[in-house]
XYZ file of C-alpha atoms in Angstrom:
449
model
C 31.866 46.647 -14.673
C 31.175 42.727 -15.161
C 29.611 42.650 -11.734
C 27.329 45.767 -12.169
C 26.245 43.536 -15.262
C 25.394 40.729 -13.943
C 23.910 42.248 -11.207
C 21.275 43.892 -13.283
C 21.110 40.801 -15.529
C 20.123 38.304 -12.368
C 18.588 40.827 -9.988
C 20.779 42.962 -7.351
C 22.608 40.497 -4.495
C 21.901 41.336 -1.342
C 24.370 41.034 1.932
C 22.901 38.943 4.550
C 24.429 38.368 8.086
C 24.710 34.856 9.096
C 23.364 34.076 12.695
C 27.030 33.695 13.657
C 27.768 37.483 13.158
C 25.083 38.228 15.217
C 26.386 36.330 17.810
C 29.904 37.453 17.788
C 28.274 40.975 18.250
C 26.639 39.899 20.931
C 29.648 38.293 22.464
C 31.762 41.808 22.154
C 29.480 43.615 23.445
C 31.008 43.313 27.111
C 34.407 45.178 25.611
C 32.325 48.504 25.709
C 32.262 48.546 29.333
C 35.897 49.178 29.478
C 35.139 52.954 27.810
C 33.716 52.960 31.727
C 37.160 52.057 33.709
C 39.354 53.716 30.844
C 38.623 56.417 29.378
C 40.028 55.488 25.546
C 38.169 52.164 26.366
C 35.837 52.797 23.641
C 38.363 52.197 20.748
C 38.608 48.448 22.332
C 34.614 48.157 20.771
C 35.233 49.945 17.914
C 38.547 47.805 17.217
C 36.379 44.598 17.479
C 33.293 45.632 14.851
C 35.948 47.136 12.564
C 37.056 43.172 12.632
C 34.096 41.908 12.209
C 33.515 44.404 9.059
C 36.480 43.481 7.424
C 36.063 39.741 7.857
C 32.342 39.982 6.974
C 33.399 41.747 3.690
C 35.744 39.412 3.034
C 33.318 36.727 3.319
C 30.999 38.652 0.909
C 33.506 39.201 -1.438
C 34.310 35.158 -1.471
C 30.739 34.585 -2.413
C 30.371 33.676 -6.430
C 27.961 36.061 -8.466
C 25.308 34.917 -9.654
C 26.287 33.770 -13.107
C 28.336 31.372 -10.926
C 24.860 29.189 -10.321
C 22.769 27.386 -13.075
C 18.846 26.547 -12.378
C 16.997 24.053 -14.325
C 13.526 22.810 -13.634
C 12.059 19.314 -14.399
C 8.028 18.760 -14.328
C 5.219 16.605 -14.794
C 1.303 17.556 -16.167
C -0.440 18.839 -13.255
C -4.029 18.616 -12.559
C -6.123 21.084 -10.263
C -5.647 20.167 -7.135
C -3.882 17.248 -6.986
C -0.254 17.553 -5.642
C 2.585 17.338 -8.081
C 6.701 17.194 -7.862
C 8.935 19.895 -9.187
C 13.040 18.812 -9.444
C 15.619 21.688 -9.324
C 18.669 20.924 -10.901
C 21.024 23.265 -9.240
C 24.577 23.483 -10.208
C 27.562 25.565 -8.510
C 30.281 26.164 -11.202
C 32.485 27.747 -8.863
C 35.302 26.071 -6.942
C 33.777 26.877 -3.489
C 31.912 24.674 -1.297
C 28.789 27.069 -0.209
C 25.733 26.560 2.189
C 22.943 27.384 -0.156
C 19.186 27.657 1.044
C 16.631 28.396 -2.037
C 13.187 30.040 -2.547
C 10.776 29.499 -5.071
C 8.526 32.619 -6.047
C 5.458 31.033 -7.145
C 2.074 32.631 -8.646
C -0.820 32.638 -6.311
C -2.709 29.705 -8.053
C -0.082 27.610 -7.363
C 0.468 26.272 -3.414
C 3.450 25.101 -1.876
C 3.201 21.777 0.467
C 6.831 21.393 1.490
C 9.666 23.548 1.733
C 13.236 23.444 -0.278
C 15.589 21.930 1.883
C 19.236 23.767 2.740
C 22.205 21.747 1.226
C 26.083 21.821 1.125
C 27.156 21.898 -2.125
C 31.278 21.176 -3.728
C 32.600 23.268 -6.160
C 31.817 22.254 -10.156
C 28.875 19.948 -8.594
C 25.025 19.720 -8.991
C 22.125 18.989 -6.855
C 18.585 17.629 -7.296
C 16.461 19.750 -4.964
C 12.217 18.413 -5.122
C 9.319 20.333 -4.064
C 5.356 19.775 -3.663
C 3.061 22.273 -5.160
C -1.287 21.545 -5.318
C -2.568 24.004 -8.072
C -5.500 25.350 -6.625
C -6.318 27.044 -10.023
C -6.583 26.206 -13.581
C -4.491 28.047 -16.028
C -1.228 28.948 -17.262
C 1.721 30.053 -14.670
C 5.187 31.594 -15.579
C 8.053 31.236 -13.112
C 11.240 33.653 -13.271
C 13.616 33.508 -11.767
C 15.010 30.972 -8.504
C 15.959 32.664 -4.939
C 19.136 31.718 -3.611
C 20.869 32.717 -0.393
C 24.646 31.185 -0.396
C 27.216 31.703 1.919
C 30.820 30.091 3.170
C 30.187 27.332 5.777
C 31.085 28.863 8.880
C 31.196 32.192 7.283
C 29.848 36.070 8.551
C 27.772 36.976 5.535
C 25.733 35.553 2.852
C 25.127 36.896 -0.786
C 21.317 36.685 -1.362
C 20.639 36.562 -5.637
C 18.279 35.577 -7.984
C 19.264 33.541 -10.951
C 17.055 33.067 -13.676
C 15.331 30.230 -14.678
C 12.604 30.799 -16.516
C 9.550 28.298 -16.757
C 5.799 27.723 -17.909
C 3.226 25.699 -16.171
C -0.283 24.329 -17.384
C -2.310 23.259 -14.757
C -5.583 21.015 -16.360
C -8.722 19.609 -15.383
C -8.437 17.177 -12.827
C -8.167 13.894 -14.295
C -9.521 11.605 -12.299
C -10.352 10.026 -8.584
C -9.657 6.812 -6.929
C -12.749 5.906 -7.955
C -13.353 6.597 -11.668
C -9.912 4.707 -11.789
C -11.295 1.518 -10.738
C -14.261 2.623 -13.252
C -11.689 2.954 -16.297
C -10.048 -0.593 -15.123
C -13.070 -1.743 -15.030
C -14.007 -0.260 -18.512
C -10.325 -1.237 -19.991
C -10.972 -5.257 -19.171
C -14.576 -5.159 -21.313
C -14.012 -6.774 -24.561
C -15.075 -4.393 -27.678
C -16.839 -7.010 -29.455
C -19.325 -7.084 -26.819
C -21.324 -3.894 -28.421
C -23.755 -5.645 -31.563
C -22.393 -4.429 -35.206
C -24.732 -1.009 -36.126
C -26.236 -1.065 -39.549
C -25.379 1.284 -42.268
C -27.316 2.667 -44.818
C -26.046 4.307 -47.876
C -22.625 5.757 -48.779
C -20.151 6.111 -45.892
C -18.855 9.774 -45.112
C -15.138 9.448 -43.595
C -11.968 9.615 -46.056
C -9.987 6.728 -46.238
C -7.650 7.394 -49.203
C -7.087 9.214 -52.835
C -6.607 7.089 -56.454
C -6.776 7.684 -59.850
C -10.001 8.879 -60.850
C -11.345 6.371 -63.576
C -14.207 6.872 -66.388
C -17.611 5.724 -64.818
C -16.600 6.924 -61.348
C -19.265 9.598 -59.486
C -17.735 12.976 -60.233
C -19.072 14.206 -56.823
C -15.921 12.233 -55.365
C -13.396 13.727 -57.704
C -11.023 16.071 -55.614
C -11.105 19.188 -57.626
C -7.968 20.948 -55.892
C -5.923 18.194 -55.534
C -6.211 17.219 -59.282
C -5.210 20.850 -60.412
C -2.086 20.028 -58.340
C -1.227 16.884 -59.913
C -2.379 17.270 -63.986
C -4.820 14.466 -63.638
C -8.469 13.687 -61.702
C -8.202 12.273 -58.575
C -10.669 10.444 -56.405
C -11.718 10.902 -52.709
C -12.122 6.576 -51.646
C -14.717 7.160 -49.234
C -15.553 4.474 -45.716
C -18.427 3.428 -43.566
C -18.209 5.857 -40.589
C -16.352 3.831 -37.834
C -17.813 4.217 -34.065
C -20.380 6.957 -32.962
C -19.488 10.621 -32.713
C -20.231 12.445 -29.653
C -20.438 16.134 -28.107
C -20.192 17.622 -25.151
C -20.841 21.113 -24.234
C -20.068 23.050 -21.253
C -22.130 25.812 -19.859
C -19.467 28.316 -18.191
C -22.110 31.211 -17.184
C -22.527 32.462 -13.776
C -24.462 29.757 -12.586
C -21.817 27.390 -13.262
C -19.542 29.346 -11.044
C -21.026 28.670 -7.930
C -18.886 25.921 -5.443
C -20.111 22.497 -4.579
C -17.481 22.013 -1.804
C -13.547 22.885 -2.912
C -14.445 23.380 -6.444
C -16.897 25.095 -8.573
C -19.545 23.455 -10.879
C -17.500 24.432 -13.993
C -13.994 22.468 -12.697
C -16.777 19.105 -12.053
C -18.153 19.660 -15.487
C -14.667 20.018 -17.084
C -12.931 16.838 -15.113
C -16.490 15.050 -16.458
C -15.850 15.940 -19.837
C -11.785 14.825 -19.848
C -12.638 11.804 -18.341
C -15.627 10.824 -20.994
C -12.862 11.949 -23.823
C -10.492 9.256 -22.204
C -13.149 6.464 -22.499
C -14.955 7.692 -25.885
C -10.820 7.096 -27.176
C -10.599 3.860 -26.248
C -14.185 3.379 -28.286
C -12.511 4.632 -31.080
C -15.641 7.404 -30.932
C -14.865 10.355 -32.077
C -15.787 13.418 -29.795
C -16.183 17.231 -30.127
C -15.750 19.241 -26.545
C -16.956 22.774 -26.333
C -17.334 25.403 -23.887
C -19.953 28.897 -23.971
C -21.237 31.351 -22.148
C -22.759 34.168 -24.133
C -20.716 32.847 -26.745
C -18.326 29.720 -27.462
C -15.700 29.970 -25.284
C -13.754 26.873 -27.015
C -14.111 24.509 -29.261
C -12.338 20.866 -30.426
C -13.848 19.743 -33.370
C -14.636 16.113 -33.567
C -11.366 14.263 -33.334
C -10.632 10.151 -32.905
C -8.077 8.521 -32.102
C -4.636 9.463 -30.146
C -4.773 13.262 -30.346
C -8.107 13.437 -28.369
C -6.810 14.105 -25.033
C -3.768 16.246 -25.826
C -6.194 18.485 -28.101
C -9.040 18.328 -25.036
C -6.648 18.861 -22.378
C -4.771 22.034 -23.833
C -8.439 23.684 -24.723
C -9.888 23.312 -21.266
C -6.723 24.041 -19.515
C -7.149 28.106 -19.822
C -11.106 28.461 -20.096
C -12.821 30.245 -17.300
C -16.107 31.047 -15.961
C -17.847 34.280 -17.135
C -20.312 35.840 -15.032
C -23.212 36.631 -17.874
C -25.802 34.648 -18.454
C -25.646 31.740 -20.700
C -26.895 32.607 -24.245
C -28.184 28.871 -25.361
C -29.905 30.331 -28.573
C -26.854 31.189 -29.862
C -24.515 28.453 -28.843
C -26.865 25.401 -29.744
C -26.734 26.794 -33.117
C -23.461 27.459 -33.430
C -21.991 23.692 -32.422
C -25.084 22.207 -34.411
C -24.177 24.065 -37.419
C -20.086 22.223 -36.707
C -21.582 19.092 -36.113
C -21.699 16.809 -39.579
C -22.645 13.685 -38.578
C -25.359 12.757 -35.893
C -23.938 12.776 -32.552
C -24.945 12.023 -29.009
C -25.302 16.106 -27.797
C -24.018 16.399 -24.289
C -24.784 19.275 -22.133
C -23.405 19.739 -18.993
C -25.337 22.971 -17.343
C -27.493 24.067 -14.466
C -31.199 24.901 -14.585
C -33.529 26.647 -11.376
C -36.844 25.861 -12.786
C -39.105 26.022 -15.342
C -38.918 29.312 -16.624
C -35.409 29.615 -16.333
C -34.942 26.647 -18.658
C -37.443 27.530 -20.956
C -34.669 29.060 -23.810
C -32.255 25.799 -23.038
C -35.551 23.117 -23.528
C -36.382 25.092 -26.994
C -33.412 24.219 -28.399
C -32.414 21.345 -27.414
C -35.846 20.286 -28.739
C -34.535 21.987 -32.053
C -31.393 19.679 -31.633
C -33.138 16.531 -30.729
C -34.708 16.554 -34.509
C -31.173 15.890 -35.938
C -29.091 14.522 -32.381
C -29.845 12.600 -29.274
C -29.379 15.015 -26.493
C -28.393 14.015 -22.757
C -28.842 17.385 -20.361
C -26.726 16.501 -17.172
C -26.883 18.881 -14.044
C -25.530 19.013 -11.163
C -27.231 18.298 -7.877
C -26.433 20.341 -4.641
C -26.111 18.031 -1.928
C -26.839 20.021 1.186
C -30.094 20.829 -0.657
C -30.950 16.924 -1.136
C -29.767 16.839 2.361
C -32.174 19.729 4.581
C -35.058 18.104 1.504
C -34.837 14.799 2.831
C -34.253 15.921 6.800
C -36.441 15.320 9.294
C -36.941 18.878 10.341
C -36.830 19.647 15.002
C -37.665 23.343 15.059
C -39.514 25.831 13.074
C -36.785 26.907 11.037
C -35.699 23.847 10.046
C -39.239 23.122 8.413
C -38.858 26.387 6.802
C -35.200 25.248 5.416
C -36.738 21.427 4.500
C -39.838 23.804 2.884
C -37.823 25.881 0.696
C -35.199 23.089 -0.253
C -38.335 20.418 -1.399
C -39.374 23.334 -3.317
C -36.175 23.634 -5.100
C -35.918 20.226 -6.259
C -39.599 20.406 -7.089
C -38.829 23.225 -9.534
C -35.846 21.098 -10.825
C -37.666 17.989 -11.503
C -40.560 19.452 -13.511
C -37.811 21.373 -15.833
C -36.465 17.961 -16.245
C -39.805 16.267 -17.078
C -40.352 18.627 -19.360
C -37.055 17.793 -21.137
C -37.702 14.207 -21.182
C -41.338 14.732 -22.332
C -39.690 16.247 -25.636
C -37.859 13.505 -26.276
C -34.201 14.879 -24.093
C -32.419 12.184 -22.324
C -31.392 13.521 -18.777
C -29.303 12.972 -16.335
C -28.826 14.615 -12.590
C -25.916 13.777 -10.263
C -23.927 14.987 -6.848
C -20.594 16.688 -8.037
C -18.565 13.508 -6.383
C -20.276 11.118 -8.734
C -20.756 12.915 -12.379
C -17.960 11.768 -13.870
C -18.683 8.130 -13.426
C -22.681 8.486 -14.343
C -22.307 10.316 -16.968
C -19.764 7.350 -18.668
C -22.342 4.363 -17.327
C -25.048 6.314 -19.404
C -22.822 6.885 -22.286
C -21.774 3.415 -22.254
C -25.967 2.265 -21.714
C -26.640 4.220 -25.103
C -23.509 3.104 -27.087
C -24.460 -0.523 -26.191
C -28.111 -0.169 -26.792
C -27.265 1.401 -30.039
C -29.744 4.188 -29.161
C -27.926 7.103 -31.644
């Protein structure tokens, strides 16, 4: 009755013959042919399999169950599609020594680069078994239960089981290339006084501590709820707003969905935007990161210090592209409306031409009065590349034709933009992330916000 329980607990074992059986079998098979000189030859071959039955089920029987194994897993953060280790602890709390080969089940966004190797494991012993896996997919990934397939060495049959071991993987933006690594060196050896002190005018905005509240002290500071809590007025002590405060926003609509290369628009967007949270932290800036399509998708509110890139990471790790068309009349509003302070407003979208951009240039006009806005898009390469081609045959002039056009279209959108006062900035996916930090870096120095 135990078994039967555990069996449905862990998943139903399996018997598996070992190549060894199959080649005894193969070796007895000759012992029929004496059913052809004798005629009770026959029980000779049916002698030998009923052997190998019994000592095949009493190498099955040998075989622990599988409450007999423990899985654990050990992990890292992994990043779309960069390769990352995953350590199985597996321990045998049986007596036996087994041959044990393992399987992992994993979900399709996650790929496997190198196989679990077979090991010999003692009795009351544990193992450290490590794995390669490249997420191809952002998003969240459950894992069940471990595959195993143990067996006597030397023995007939193996017991194929599944033992549970259940696990959750986040796979995030991509963090960063070889490149913007020697960028954020770079970045990391500049010394912070370098940037000229801004001037303030007026009150500051940012809490810095609660006192007594004393007579001739501006009632607008008094903290009405926390002075019901405590019998007596208390005072909000009020500082000079330290660093800039930036925002980025994210356009996940359909047009963001189409691939430059191995990834989409969206994933170079997103690794953009973790990467500019990285460098805005060491600032000390705070930053707000948002996503939208028809509607906000996600949204950090501004946040400094530490907690930026845990708080960025875990909202852009599940976010997806919608296919619907971006609503920017709505979504402008709705970030400008969280948005206190002035900010540098980052927009990281896609525009055709003119007319197509003609909702997103109205308002980021109407949030250039209050912001300075930066519109970033993305560049298609093989476009720039048939543009700037030196065309052989008649289709090729066609293909040059149509792609000049293109970029034509693009360009006067972006005039437009900059005509209305709209910083902007156009890049090839491979190079976004480390343009769009030089320019932030050009307008935090030159104090343009």
């Amino acid at each position: 009755m135990s078994g039967l329980l555990a069996e449905t607990r862990f998943g139903a074992a399996l018997m598996v013959p070992t190549f060894r059986l199959i080649q005894l079998i193969a070796l007895g098979s000759p012992l029929w042919l004496l059913a052809l000189a004798f005629p009770a030859g026959w029980v000779v071959g049916v002698a030998y399999l009923a052997l190998l039955a019994a000592v095949s089920l009493r190498d099955y029987r040998l075989i622990p169950d599988p409450m007999a194994f423990e899985v654990e897993r050990q992990f890292g953060r992994f990043a779309l599609g960069a390769p990352g280790d995953i350590q199985i602890l597996l321990t045998n709390r049986s007596k036996q020594l087994l041959r044990i080969s393992t399987r992992e089940e994993l979900p399709a966004g996650l790929e496997q680069l190198t196989p679990l190797p077979e090991v010999h494991l003692r009795g009351k012993s544990q193992c450290d078994l490590t794995y390669q896996v490249r997420p191809v997919r952002r998003g969240r990934y459950h894992l069940s239960g471990l595959v195993l397939r143990a067996g006597r060495p030397g023995g007939l049959m193996e017991r194929q089981l599944r033992v549970p071991a259940p696990a959750e993987i986040r796979v995030y933006p991509r963090f960063s290339t070889v490149d913007e690594y020697h960028l954020l060196a770079r970045i990391s050896r500049q010394d912070e006084d370098v940037r000229r002190p801004r001037r303030v005018h007026g009150r500051g905005t940012d809490f810095e501590s609660l006192s007594t509240y004393y007579p001739g002290e501006d009632l607008r500071l008094v903290d009405w709820k926390i002075s019901a809590k405590r019998g007596y007025l208390i005072t909000r002590n009020l500082q000079t707003e330290r660093g800039q405060q930036i925002s980025v926003t994210i356009d996940g609509g359909r047009l963001m969905s189409l691939k430059i290369g191995e990834f989409s628009r969206f994933e170079y967007a997103l690794n953009a935007a973790v990467m500019l949270s990285y460098v805005a932290q060491k600032r000390g800036d705070a930053i707000a990161v948002s996503t939208f399509s028809d509607r906000v998708e996600s949204f950090v509110p501004p946040t400094r210090g530490a907690s930026i890139m845990p708080r960025v990471l875990e909202s852009l790790s599940t976010v997806e592209v919608r296919q619907v068309e971006s609503d920017y009349w709505q979504v402008v509003g709705q970030v400008m409306d969280r948005l206190k302070r002035r900010s540098l407003f980052i927009v990281v979208t896609d525009i055709l031409d003119s007319a197509g951009a003609a909702g997103l240039l109205t308002n980021l006009t109407r949030a250039a009065a209050k912001h300075l806005v930066l519109c970033v898009v993305l560049e298609e390469p093989r476009i720039a590349a048939v543009a700037e081609s030196a065309p052989q045959t008649i289709r090729e002039t066609y293909l040059k034709a149509g792609a000049a056009f293109m970029k034509l279209q693009r360009q006067l959108a972006l005039d437009k933009m900059r005509n209305r006062g709209i910083l902007t900035l156009e890049a090839s996916p491979e190079h976004l992330t480390i343009q769009l930090i030089r320019r932030y870096l050009e307008i935090r120095k030159a104090n343009l916000q």
